[in-house]
Coordinates of C-alpha atoms in Angstrom, one line a residue:
Chain K
M26 CA -110.2 -6.2 -43.3
V27 CA -107.7 -4.0 -45.2
G28 CA -109.3 -1.0 -43.5
I29 CA -108.9 -2.5 -40.1
L30 CA -105.2 -3.3 -40.8
L31 CA -104.6 0.3 -42.0
A32 CA -106.3 1.7 -39.0
F33 CA -104.1 -0.5 -36.8
S34 CA -100.9 0.6 -38.5
V35 CA -101.8 4.3 -38.3
A36 CA -102.4 3.9 -34.7
L37 CA -98.9 2.8 -33.9
T38 CA -97.0 5.2 -31.7
P39 CA -93.4 6.3 -32.6
T40 CA -92.0 4.1 -29.9
E41 CA -93.9 1.1 -31.3
V42 CA -92.7 1.8 -34.8
L43 CA -89.1 2.0 -33.5
Q44 CA -89.6 -1.3 -31.6
K45 CA -90.7 -3.0 -34.8
V46 CA -87.8 -1.5 -36.8
D47 CA -85.4 -2.9 -34.2
S48 CA -87.3 -6.2 -34.2
V49 CA -86.9 -6.7 -38.0
S50 CA -83.4 -5.3 -38.1
T51 CA -82.0 -7.6 -35.5
V52 CA -81.9 -11.3 -36.2
P53 CA -80.9 -14.0 -33.7
H54 CA -77.8 -15.0 -35.7
S55 CA -76.5 -14.8 -39.2
V56 CA -73.4 -15.5 -41.3
G57 CA -72.8 -14.1 -44.8
I58 CA -70.5 -12.4 -47.3
L59 CA -70.6 -8.7 -48.2
E60 CA -69.1 -6.9 -51.1
E61 CA -68.2 -3.4 -50.2
T62 CA -67.5 -0.8 -52.9
I63 CA -66.2 2.6 -51.8
V64 CA -66.7 5.4 -54.4
T65 CA -65.0 8.8 -53.9
T66 CA -66.2 12.1 -55.3
S67 CA -63.9 11.8 -58.2
G68 CA -65.3 8.4 -59.1
S69 CA -62.4 6.3 -57.9
K70 CA -63.4 2.9 -56.5
R71 CA -62.1 0.3 -54.0
T72 CA -63.7 -3.0 -53.5
F73 CA -63.6 -5.2 -50.4
R74 CA -65.0 -8.6 -49.7
I75 CA -66.0 -9.2 -46.1
K76 CA -67.3 -12.3 -44.2
Y77 CA -69.4 -11.5 -41.2
F78 CA -71.0 -13.3 -38.3
T79 CA -73.6 -12.0 -35.9
K80 CA -75.2 -13.4 -32.8
D81 CA -77.5 -12.4 -29.9
N82 CA -79.6 -10.1 -32.0
M83 CA -76.5 -8.6 -33.5
D84 CA -75.1 -7.6 -30.2
K85 CA -72.1 -9.6 -31.2
Q86 CA -70.6 -9.1 -34.7
L87 CA -67.4 -10.3 -36.3
M88 CA -66.2 -9.0 -39.6
V89 CA -63.2 -10.4 -41.4
Y90 CA -61.8 -9.0 -44.6
L91 CA -61.2 -11.6 -47.3
Y92 CA -60.2 -9.3 -50.2
P93 CA -58.0 -7.5 -51.3
E94 CA -54.9 -9.5 -50.3
P95 CA -53.1 -6.7 -48.4
V96 CA -55.9 -6.6 -45.8
A97 CA -57.0 -10.2 -45.9
G98 CA -57.4 -11.5 -42.3
T99 CA -57.9 -8.1 -40.8
S100 CA -60.9 -8.4 -38.5
F101 CA -63.2 -6.4 -36.3
L102 CA -65.0 -7.7 -33.3
I103 CA -68.0 -5.8 -31.9
V104 CA -69.5 -6.8 -28.6
G105 CA -72.1 -4.3 -27.5
D106 CA -70.3 -1.0 -27.6
N107 CA -66.8 -2.5 -27.5
V108 CA -64.8 -2.8 -30.7
W109 CA -61.6 -4.6 -31.2
A110 CA -59.4 -4.7 -34.3
Y111 CA -57.0 -7.6 -35.2
F112 CA -54.1 -7.2 -37.6
P113 CA -52.7 -10.6 -38.8
E114 CA -49.3 -9.3 -40.0
T115 CA -48.3 -8.4 -36.5
G116 CA -50.6 -10.8 -34.6
R117 CA -51.9 -7.9 -32.5
T118 CA -55.4 -7.2 -31.2
R119 CA -56.2 -3.6 -30.3
K120 CA -59.3 -2.3 -28.5
I121 CA -60.7 0.8 -30.2
A122 CA -61.6 3.7 -27.9
S123 CA -65.1 5.2 -28.2
H124 CA -63.9 8.5 -29.8
A125 CA -62.0 6.4 -32.5
R126 CA -65.3 4.7 -33.4
R127 CA -66.1 7.9 -35.3
G128 CA -63.3 6.8 -37.6
K129 CA -64.0 5.3 -41.0
V130 CA -63.8 1.6 -41.2
M131 CA -61.1 0.8 -43.8
G132 CA -61.7 4.0 -45.6
S133 CA -65.4 3.5 -46.1
D134 CA -68.2 5.9 -45.3
F135 CA -69.3 3.7 -42.4
T136 CA -67.8 4.3 -39.0
Y137 CA -67.3 1.7 -36.3
E138 CA -70.1 3.5 -34.5
D139 CA -72.4 3.0 -37.5
L140 CA -71.6 -0.7 -37.6
S141 CA -72.2 -1.2 -33.8
T142 CA -75.5 0.6 -33.9
T143 CA -77.8 -2.2 -34.7
T144 CA -80.8 -1.4 -32.5
Y145 CA -81.7 2.2 -32.6
G146 CA -84.1 2.0 -29.7
K147 CA -81.1 1.5 -27.3
K148 CA -79.4 4.7 -28.2
F149 CA -82.1 6.9 -29.6
K150 CA -85.6 7.9 -28.6
P151 CA -88.3 9.1 -31.0
V152 CA -89.4 12.7 -30.7
S153 CA -91.8 13.0 -33.6
M154 CA -93.3 10.9 -36.4
K155 CA -95.0 11.7 -39.7
T156 CA -96.9 9.3 -41.7
T157 CA -97.2 9.0 -45.5
D158 CA -99.1 6.4 -47.6
N159 CA -96.1 4.0 -47.5
A160 CA -93.8 5.1 -44.7
Y161 CA -93.4 6.3 -41.2
I162 CA -90.9 9.1 -40.9
L163 CA -89.4 9.1 -37.4
E164 CA -87.2 11.8 -35.9
L165 CA -84.9 10.3 -33.2
V166 CA -82.5 12.0 -30.8
P167 CA -79.8 10.3 -28.6
R168 CA -81.0 9.1 -25.2
K169 CA -79.5 10.9 -22.3
G170 CA -76.0 9.5 -21.4
T171 CA -75.5 8.0 -24.9
H172 CA -72.1 8.8 -26.4
I173 CA -72.8 9.0 -30.2
S174 CA -71.6 11.4 -32.9
Y175 CA -75.1 12.1 -34.2
S176 CA -77.4 14.7 -32.7
K177 CA -80.4 13.6 -34.7
I178 CA -81.5 11.0 -37.2
V179 CA -84.5 11.0 -39.4
M180 CA -85.6 7.5 -40.4
T181 CA -88.0 6.6 -43.2
V182 CA -89.6 3.3 -42.4
D183 CA -91.4 1.1 -45.0
K184 CA -94.9 0.5 -43.6
S185 CA -95.2 -3.0 -45.0
T186 CA -91.8 -4.5 -43.8
F187 CA -90.7 -2.0 -41.1
V188 CA -87.3 -1.9 -42.8
P189 CA -85.8 1.6 -42.7
T190 CA -85.3 2.5 -46.3
K191 CA -83.6 5.8 -45.7
I192 CA -81.8 7.2 -42.6
D193 CA -80.5 10.8 -42.5
F194 CA -77.8 11.4 -39.9
Y195 CA -77.3 14.9 -38.5
R196 CA -74.4 16.1 -36.3
K197 CA -74.7 19.0 -34.0
D198 CA -75.4 22.3 -35.9
D199 CA -76.0 20.5 -39.2
S200 CA -78.9 22.0 -41.1
K201 CA -78.7 19.2 -43.8
P202 CA -78.0 15.6 -43.2
Y203 CA -74.3 14.8 -42.9
K204 CA -74.8 11.3 -44.2
T205 CA -77.7 9.3 -45.6
L206 CA -78.1 5.5 -45.5
Y207 CA -80.3 3.8 -48.1
Q208 CA -81.5 0.2 -47.8
S209 CA -82.9 -1.3 -51.0
D210 CA -83.4 -4.5 -52.9
I211 CA -85.4 -5.8 -50.0
E212 CA -85.9 -9.6 -50.3
T213 CA -87.5 -12.0 -47.8
V214 CA -84.9 -14.6 -46.8
D215 CA -86.0 -17.3 -44.4
G216 CA -89.0 -15.2 -43.5
I217 CA -86.9 -12.1 -42.7
P218 CA -87.1 -9.0 -44.8
T219 CA -83.5 -8.4 -45.9
P220 CA -82.1 -5.3 -47.7
K221 CA -79.6 -6.7 -50.1
T222 CA -78.1 -3.3 -50.9
I223 CA -77.0 -0.9 -48.2
T224 CA -75.6 2.5 -49.3
M225 CA -74.1 5.1 -47.1
V226 CA -73.8 8.5 -48.8
N227 CA -71.6 11.2 -47.4
N228 CA -73.5 14.4 -48.3
L229 CA -70.5 16.6 -47.5
T230 CA -68.0 14.9 -49.8
G231 CA -70.3 13.2 -52.3
G232 CA -68.6 9.9 -51.7
K233 CA -70.5 6.8 -51.0
T234 CA -70.1 3.2 -49.9
V235 CA -72.2 0.4 -51.2
M236 CA -72.5 -2.9 -49.4
K237 CA -74.1 -5.7 -51.3
I238 CA -75.0 -8.9 -49.6
V239 CA -73.5 -11.7 -51.7
S240 CA -74.8 -14.5 -49.4
I241 CA -76.6 -14.7 -46.1
D242 CA -77.7 -17.5 -43.8
Y243 CA -80.0 -17.0 -40.9
N244 CA -80.4 -20.7 -40.0
S245 CA -76.9 -22.0 -39.3
P246 CA -76.1 -21.7 -35.6
I247 CA -73.0 -19.6 -34.8
E248 CA -70.8 -20.7 -32.0
D249 CA -69.8 -18.2 -29.3
R250 CA -66.1 -18.8 -30.0
F251 CA -66.4 -16.6 -33.1
F252 CA -66.9 -13.6 -30.9
T253 CA -63.7 -13.8 -28.9
L254 CA -60.1 -12.8 -29.4
E255 CA -59.3 -16.3 -30.7
G256 CA -62.3 -15.9 -33.0
M257 CA -60.7 -12.8 -34.5
R258 CA -57.4 -14.5 -35.0
G259 CA -58.8 -17.5 -36.6
A260 CA -61.6 -15.7 -38.5
L261 CA -60.0 -16.1 -41.9
E262 CA -59.8 -19.8 -41.4
K263 CA -63.5 -20.4 -40.9
Chain D
M4 CA -59.8 -35.5 -56.6
M5 CA -57.0 -34.8 -54.2
G6 CA -56.2 -31.8 -56.3
I7 CA -59.7 -30.5 -56.0
I8 CA -59.7 -30.9 -52.2
F9 CA -56.3 -29.1 -52.0
F10 CA -57.7 -26.2 -54.1
V11 CA -60.8 -25.9 -52.0
L12 CA -59.1 -25.9 -48.6
T13 CA -55.9 -24.1 -49.4
S14 CA -55.4 -20.4 -49.8
I15 CA -52.5 -19.0 -51.7
G16 CA -51.8 -15.3 -51.9
G17 CA -49.2 -12.7 -51.0
T18 CA -47.5 -9.5 -51.8
M19 CA -44.8 -8.1 -54.1
E20 CA -42.8 -5.2 -52.7
Y21 CA -40.1 -2.9 -53.8
Q22 CA -38.4 -0.5 -51.5
G23 CA -35.7 2.1 -52.2
Q24 CA -34.1 4.2 -49.6
A25 CA -31.6 7.0 -50.0
L26 CA -29.6 8.0 -46.9
K27 CA -27.4 11.1 -46.6
L28 CA -24.3 9.7 -44.8
K29 CA -21.6 11.9 -43.4
S30 CA -19.6 12.0 -46.6
S31 CA -22.0 10.9 -49.4
T32 CA -25.5 9.9 -50.3
V33 CA -26.1 6.2 -50.6
F34 CA -28.9 4.1 -51.8
T35 CA -30.2 0.7 -50.8
G36 CA -33.1 -1.1 -52.4
Y37 CA -34.8 -4.4 -52.2
S38 CA -37.3 -6.5 -54.1
K39 CA -39.4 -8.8 -51.9
I40 CA -42.0 -11.4 -52.4
D41 CA -44.2 -12.8 -49.7
M42 CA -46.1 -16.0 -50.7
R43 CA -48.7 -16.9 -48.1
I44 CA -50.0 -20.4 -48.1
S45 CA -52.6 -21.3 -45.5
S46 CA -54.9 -24.2 -45.1
R47 CA -57.6 -25.4 -42.8
I48 CA -56.8 -29.1 -42.9
S49 CA -59.8 -30.0 -40.7
P50 CA -62.1 -28.1 -38.4
G51 CA -59.5 -27.9 -35.6
I52 CA -56.3 -27.9 -37.6
Y53 CA -54.8 -25.0 -39.5
F54 CA -51.5 -24.0 -40.9
R55 CA -50.0 -20.9 -42.3
T56 CA -46.7 -20.1 -43.9
D57 CA -45.2 -16.9 -45.3
I58 CA -42.4 -17.7 -47.7
V59 CA -40.4 -14.6 -48.1
G60 CA -37.7 -13.9 -50.7
I61 CA -35.8 -10.6 -50.5
Y62 CA -33.1 -9.4 -52.8
Y63 CA -31.1 -6.3 -51.9
H64 CA -29.2 -4.1 -54.2
G65 CA -27.2 -0.8 -53.9
K66 CA -25.1 -0.3 -50.8
L67 CA -25.3 -3.4 -48.8
T68 CA -22.7 -2.9 -46.0
Y69 CA -23.1 -0.2 -43.4
S70 CA -20.9 0.6 -40.4
F71 CA -22.6 1.5 -37.2
N72 CA -20.4 4.6 -37.4
Y73 CA -22.8 6.0 -39.9
F74 CA -25.4 6.3 -37.3
M75 CA -23.3 7.3 -34.3
P76 CA -21.9 10.6 -33.0
Y77 CA -18.4 9.2 -32.4
V78 CA -16.2 7.5 -34.9
D79 CA -12.9 7.1 -33.1
F80 CA -13.3 3.4 -32.4
Y81 CA -13.9 0.2 -34.3
A82 CA -17.6 -0.1 -34.8
P83 CA -19.4 -3.2 -35.9
I84 CA -20.7 -3.4 -39.5
F85 CA -23.9 -5.0 -40.7
T86 CA -24.7 -6.3 -44.2
Y87 CA -28.0 -6.7 -45.9
Q88 CA -28.2 -10.2 -47.1
S89 CA -30.5 -11.4 -49.8
R90 CA -32.3 -14.6 -48.8
F91 CA -35.3 -16.8 -48.8
Y92 CA -36.8 -17.6 -45.4
L93 CA -40.0 -18.4 -43.6
Q94 CA -41.4 -15.3 -41.9
N95 CA -44.2 -17.4 -40.4
A96 CA -44.7 -21.2 -40.5
F97 CA -46.9 -22.6 -37.9
L98 CA -49.4 -25.4 -37.3
R99 CA -52.4 -24.7 -35.0
V100 CA -54.4 -27.4 -33.4
K101 CA -57.6 -26.5 -31.5
K102 CA -59.5 -28.8 -29.1
G103 CA -62.1 -27.4 -26.8
I104 CA -60.8 -24.4 -24.9
A105 CA -57.2 -25.2 -25.7
E106 CA -55.2 -24.2 -28.8
L107 CA -51.7 -25.5 -29.5
Q108 CA -49.6 -23.6 -32.0
V109 CA -46.1 -24.8 -33.0
G110 CA -43.6 -23.2 -35.4
R111 CA -42.6 -19.7 -36.4
Q112 CA -45.3 -17.3 -35.4
Q113 CA -46.1 -13.8 -34.3
V114 CA -46.2 -13.1 -30.6
G115 CA -48.4 -10.0 -30.8
W116 CA -48.1 -9.0 -27.1
G117 CA -48.4 -5.4 -26.0
T118 CA -50.5 -2.4 -26.7
G119 CA -47.9 0.2 -27.7
Y120 CA -47.7 1.5 -31.2
A121 CA -44.0 2.6 -31.5
F122 CA -42.6 0.6 -28.6
N123 CA -43.6 -2.8 -27.2
P124 CA -41.5 -3.4 -24.1
S125 CA -43.6 -6.3 -23.0
N126 CA -42.9 -8.2 -26.3
V127 CA -39.4 -9.2 -25.4
F128 CA -39.3 -11.8 -28.2
Q129 CA -39.7 -9.5 -31.2
H130 CA -38.2 -6.1 -31.9
K131 CA -40.1 -3.6 -34.0
S132 CA -38.5 -0.5 -35.5
V133 CA -39.6 2.8 -34.1
F134 CA -38.9 4.3 -37.5
D135 CA -41.4 1.9 -39.2
P136 CA -43.6 0.5 -36.4
T137 CA -46.3 -1.0 -38.5
Y138 CA -44.0 -3.1 -40.7
E139 CA -44.5 -6.8 -40.3
L140 CA -42.1 -8.7 -38.1
D141 CA -40.4 -12.0 -38.5
G142 CA -42.0 -14.7 -36.4
V143 CA -40.3 -16.5 -33.5
D144 CA -39.9 -20.3 -33.3
A145 CA -42.0 -21.3 -30.4
L146 CA -44.3 -23.9 -28.9
R147 CA -47.4 -22.2 -27.7
L148 CA -50.4 -23.2 -25.7
R149 CA -53.4 -20.9 -25.3
I150 CA -56.3 -21.6 -23.0
F151 CA -59.6 -19.7 -23.3
P152 CA -61.3 -19.9 -19.9
A153 CA -64.0 -17.3 -20.9
S154 CA -65.0 -15.0 -23.6
L155 CA -62.3 -12.3 -24.1
W156 CA -59.9 -14.0 -21.7
E157 CA -56.9 -16.1 -22.6
L158 CA -53.9 -17.7 -20.9
D159 CA -51.0 -17.6 -23.3
M160 CA -48.0 -19.8 -22.7
L161 CA -45.0 -19.5 -25.0
W162 CA -41.8 -21.7 -25.0
L163 CA -38.9 -21.0 -27.3
P164 CA -36.5 -24.0 -27.5
P165 CA -32.8 -23.5 -26.9
N166 CA -30.7 -22.8 -29.9
D167 CA -26.9 -22.2 -30.6
T168 CA -27.0 -18.8 -29.0
F169 CA -29.7 -18.9 -26.3
G170 CA -31.0 -21.3 -23.8
A171 CA -34.7 -22.1 -23.6
R172 CA -36.9 -19.0 -23.1
Y173 CA -40.5 -18.7 -22.1
G174 CA -43.3 -16.3 -21.5
V175 CA -46.7 -16.6 -19.8
R176 CA -49.4 -14.0 -20.2
L177 CA -53.0 -13.7 -18.9
H178 CA -55.1 -11.4 -21.0
G179 CA -58.6 -10.3 -20.2
N180 CA -61.2 -7.7 -20.2
I181 CA -62.4 -6.0 -17.0
G182 CA -64.9 -3.2 -17.1
G183 CA -64.2 -2.4 -20.7
W184 CA -60.4 -2.4 -20.2
D185 CA -58.1 -4.9 -21.8
I186 CA -55.5 -5.9 -19.2
S187 CA -52.6 -8.4 -19.3
F188 CA -50.1 -9.6 -16.8
G189 CA -47.3 -12.1 -17.2
K190 CA -43.8 -13.3 -16.7
V191 CA -41.0 -13.7 -19.2
N192 CA -37.6 -15.3 -19.1
T193 CA -35.5 -14.5 -22.1
Q194 CA -32.0 -13.7 -23.2
R195 CA -30.5 -11.1 -25.5
I196 CA -27.0 -10.2 -26.7
L197 CA -25.6 -7.0 -25.2
A198 CA -22.5 -5.2 -26.3
I199 CA -20.3 -4.0 -23.5
P200 CA -17.0 -2.1 -23.7
F201 CA -13.7 -3.9 -23.2
Y202 CA -11.0 -1.8 -21.5
P203 CA -8.4 -0.4 -21.6
P204 CA -9.1 2.4 -24.2
P205 CA -9.3 2.7 -27.1
P206 CA -12.6 0.8 -26.5
T207 CA -13.4 -2.3 -28.2
F208 CA -16.5 -4.2 -27.5
V209 CA -17.4 -7.7 -26.5
T210 CA -20.8 -9.3 -26.3
L211 CA -22.5 -11.0 -23.4
I212 CA -25.7 -12.9 -23.0
D213 CA -28.1 -10.9 -20.7
T214 CA -30.8 -12.9 -19.1
V215 CA -34.0 -11.0 -18.7
D216 CA -36.3 -12.4 -16.0
A217 CA -39.2 -10.0 -15.7
F218 CA -42.8 -9.3 -15.0
I219 CA -44.7 -7.7 -17.8
G220 CA -48.1 -6.2 -18.3
D221 CA -50.2 -4.0 -20.6
F222 CA -53.5 -2.3 -20.7
S223 CA -55.8 -0.4 -23.1
G224 CA -59.0 1.4 -22.5
E225 CA -60.4 4.9 -22.5
I226 CA -60.8 7.9 -20.2
L227 CA -63.3 10.6 -21.1
G228 CA -63.6 9.0 -24.6
M229 CA -59.8 9.2 -25.2
G230 CA -57.9 6.0 -25.9
V231 CA -55.2 5.3 -23.3
H232 CA -52.8 2.4 -23.3
G233 CA -49.6 1.3 -21.7
E234 CA -47.1 -1.4 -21.1
F235 CA -44.4 -2.2 -18.5
L236 CA -41.5 -4.6 -18.0
K237 CA -40.1 -4.9 -14.5
R238 CA -36.9 -6.9 -14.0
D239 CA -34.6 -6.9 -10.9
T240 CA -32.2 -4.3 -12.3
A241 CA -34.5 -2.0 -14.2
S242 CA -38.0 -1.1 -15.3
V243 CA -39.4 0.0 -18.6
A244 CA -42.7 1.7 -18.9
L245 CA -44.8 3.1 -21.8
V246 CA -47.9 5.2 -21.6
G247 CA -49.8 6.4 -24.6
M248 CA -53.0 8.1 -25.7
D249 CA -54.8 8.5 -28.9
Y250 CA -57.6 10.7 -30.0
T251 CA -59.7 10.9 -33.2
L252 CA -61.2 14.3 -34.0
P253 CA -64.9 14.6 -34.5
D254 CA -64.4 14.6 -38.3
G255 CA -63.4 10.9 -37.9
L256 CA -60.5 11.6 -40.3
T257 CA -57.7 13.0 -38.1
R258 CA -56.0 11.1 -35.4
I259 CA -53.2 12.0 -32.9
L260 CA -51.2 9.4 -31.0
I261 CA -48.6 10.2 -28.4
E262 CA -46.4 7.7 -26.5
Y263 CA -43.9 8.3 -23.8
L264 CA -41.3 5.7 -23.1
R265 CA -39.3 5.5 -19.8
N266 CA -36.5 3.1 -20.4
E267 CA -34.2 2.3 -17.5
D268 CA -33.1 -1.0 -19.1
I269 CA -30.0 0.4 -20.7
I270 CA -26.3 0.2 -19.8
R271 CA -25.0 3.2 -17.9
L272 CA -21.3 3.9 -17.8
T273 CA -19.4 6.7 -16.1
N274 CA -17.4 7.4 -19.3
L275 CA -20.1 9.3 -21.2
S276 CA -18.5 8.8 -24.6
I277 CA -18.3 5.1 -24.3
D278 CA -21.7 5.0 -22.6
T279 CA -23.3 6.7 -25.6
I280 CA -21.5 4.3 -28.0
V281 CA -22.7 1.3 -26.1
R282 CA -26.3 2.5 -26.1
Y283 CA -26.2 3.1 -29.8
I284 CA -24.7 -0.3 -30.6
N285 CA -27.4 -2.0 -28.5
F286 CA -30.2 0.0 -30.0
L287 CA -29.0 -0.4 -33.6
S288 CA -28.6 -4.1 -33.2
G289 CA -32.2 -4.4 -31.9
N290 CA -31.3 -5.4 -28.4
A291 CA -32.4 -2.1 -26.6
L292 CA -35.6 -0.3 -27.1
S293 CA -34.0 3.1 -27.2
V294 CA -30.8 5.1 -26.7
G295 CA -32.3 7.6 -24.4
E296 CA -34.0 7.0 -21.1
N297 CA -37.0 9.2 -21.9
E298 CA -38.4 9.3 -25.4
L299 CA -41.6 10.7 -26.9
F300 CA -43.3 9.5 -30.0
V301 CA -46.0 11.5 -31.7
D302 CA -48.0 10.5 -34.8
L303 CA -50.5 12.8 -36.4
S304 CA -52.4 11.3 -39.3
R305 CA -55.3 12.3 -41.6
T306 CA -57.2 10.3 -44.1
I307 CA -57.9 11.8 -47.4
G308 CA -60.1 9.7 -49.6
F309 CA -58.3 6.4 -50.0
H310 CA -55.0 7.9 -49.0
S311 CA -53.5 9.2 -45.8
V312 CA -50.9 11.7 -44.7
E313 CA -48.9 11.1 -41.6
L314 CA -46.5 13.1 -39.6
A315 CA -44.5 11.0 -37.1
A316 CA -41.8 12.3 -34.8
I317 CA -39.5 10.7 -32.3
L318 CA -37.9 12.8 -29.6
N319 CA -35.2 12.1 -27.1
L320 CA -36.3 14.1 -24.1
D321 CA -32.9 13.9 -22.4
D322 CA -30.9 15.5 -25.2
G323 CA -33.6 17.3 -27.2
S324 CA -32.7 15.6 -30.4
G325 CA -35.3 14.1 -32.7
M326 CA -36.4 12.8 -36.0
I327 CA -39.4 13.9 -38.1
M328 CA -40.8 11.3 -40.5
P329 CA -43.7 12.6 -42.7
R330 CA -45.3 9.8 -44.7
L331 CA -47.7 9.8 -47.6
N332 CA -49.7 6.6 -48.0
L333 CA -51.2 6.4 -51.5
S334 CA -53.7 3.7 -52.4
L335 CA -53.2 3.1 -56.1
S336 CA -55.8 0.4 -56.5
D337 CA -57.5 -2.3 -54.5
N338 CA -54.2 -4.2 -54.4
A339 CA -51.5 -1.6 -54.8
S340 CA -50.1 1.0 -52.4
L341 CA -47.3 3.5 -52.5
I342 CA -45.5 5.0 -49.5
L343 CA -43.3 8.0 -49.7
S344 CA -41.5 9.1 -46.6
P345 CA -38.6 11.5 -46.0
S346 CA -36.9 11.5 -42.6
V347 CA -35.1 14.6 -41.1
S348 CA -33.2 14.7 -37.9
F349 CA -32.6 17.6 -35.6
G350 CA -30.8 18.6 -32.4
K351 CA -27.4 17.6 -31.2
G352 CA -27.9 14.3 -29.4
E353 CA -29.2 10.9 -30.3
F354 CA -31.1 11.4 -33.4
A355 CA -28.8 14.1 -34.9
S356 CA -26.5 11.2 -35.7
F357 CA -29.1 9.4 -37.8
P358 CA -28.8 10.3 -41.5
D359 CA -31.5 12.2 -43.2
G360 CA -33.1 10.1 -45.9
F361 CA -36.0 9.3 -48.2
L362 CA -37.9 6.1 -48.5
M363 CA -40.2 4.8 -51.3
R364 CA -42.1 1.6 -51.0
I365 CA -44.6 0.1 -53.4
R366 CA -46.6 -3.0 -52.5
I367 CA -48.8 -5.0 -54.7
G368 CA -51.1 -7.8 -53.5
W369 CA -51.7 -10.9 -55.6

């Protein structure tokens, strides 16, 4: 039986592996709290606490900063490829242009683009795959017509859970990965394999950003009103 | 038990701020500073009811009284003075009630209209400073109804009750998203105080209430990956338009923003000296967006670790004068930041009259 299963898994094509990755990475809806720690090369740290909501297989995301106080209430709404920012002190909502999605989110090593890329199969296509005892190693390139900063990503996928445990991001002309994402502390929550720690390392600067999931709920339904302009404004109140 | 419920539902936080600013006036260098506390209390009373208040106490020290003469090219007339007054006040204090697709918000609140960074001609109810465009603004006292007919669409209706100075004012704005572009259109009817010269010379000035009945609009989107935005205000006597673009370099750390303002909504007089004075007085008192009819704002910023360096400049395209405002934003800890910003003027027109200076602001969250 084990042999049959192994044979089956080995037989997966790169496209099928990517489909499974997207399948486990996207959940119908979720709500939770993240603790984000940004560490610079010199060892300085900044910590943020973020409440987030997702819906429609993560096509819609709302992130609201709870801590520290100076940024509390600042929120980001992601609907597909569109990103809006809301600043409570001035009551203004601002749409973020696609080039600006290369920018760091609140100084972290994640860009708006990283956060809005939840299903890799939409933006990337596999060009090769290697297999080890425990992992698939997929090489992906952007699909034609996709506007994204990365020219290539190399994704290491855990065979048992299909969770990407490591993703190397390359820009054009990079011989080494520009950034590397690690997903670890994988726990099964409500039947869904969930990496509790997500780390983005900037290989150029040596800085990194660690996101730890403090709480997560896949069962509570999330109303559509969260993913609107009024949802951004009222995000801190929810 | 009540205490526990209050604790659970109510959030209390805020900031402490100290600012010191040195200005090189025509004859001396002066200093004005303030200590400020902002205590924010917010509470979700029930699923549809929320309130927020920002109680601000600000205490000034140093030079408190300034004459407009300090900021103007001509001094041979009696210019108004203004005085920084220490006080406690409510910057925001509103109650929000939501039911279905409607949301009613009453009290002192932010309007938040417009897409411009340095100028917001469509937000006729609040006036930001082009010298410090991201600083929080005092709310306006209003009754507001928002209707949300669809996702990313809202109809925003604002009514400001009459007070001792102004009659009732209102604004209506429909905001939505079409093809990836945020677009708004609306109508406003408001009033402002304008200074006008009283003849014969030497000029003195009187004030009048100017009623602004205008159509407004704004947009933001992108062309070839570059962010573009704009605003307009069209009244029977004049138009104001703003167009801007912003671009983030591939490194994700460096951003450039440029805005051009065309402002026809200023008083024009045949006596050029008095015309200039009137424009200055109305600009300095926050009742006109600019002194010049054509102004350019440029902001170049770069993120370095937790900090950022910014180089902002404002230029009057009509007279060639301008002001350069570099700014260093230092993040000292999770909850503390420090801003250091000199300002240097150049040219012989509008901004040449503004004193060079240096600003330091430290803010701590709690």
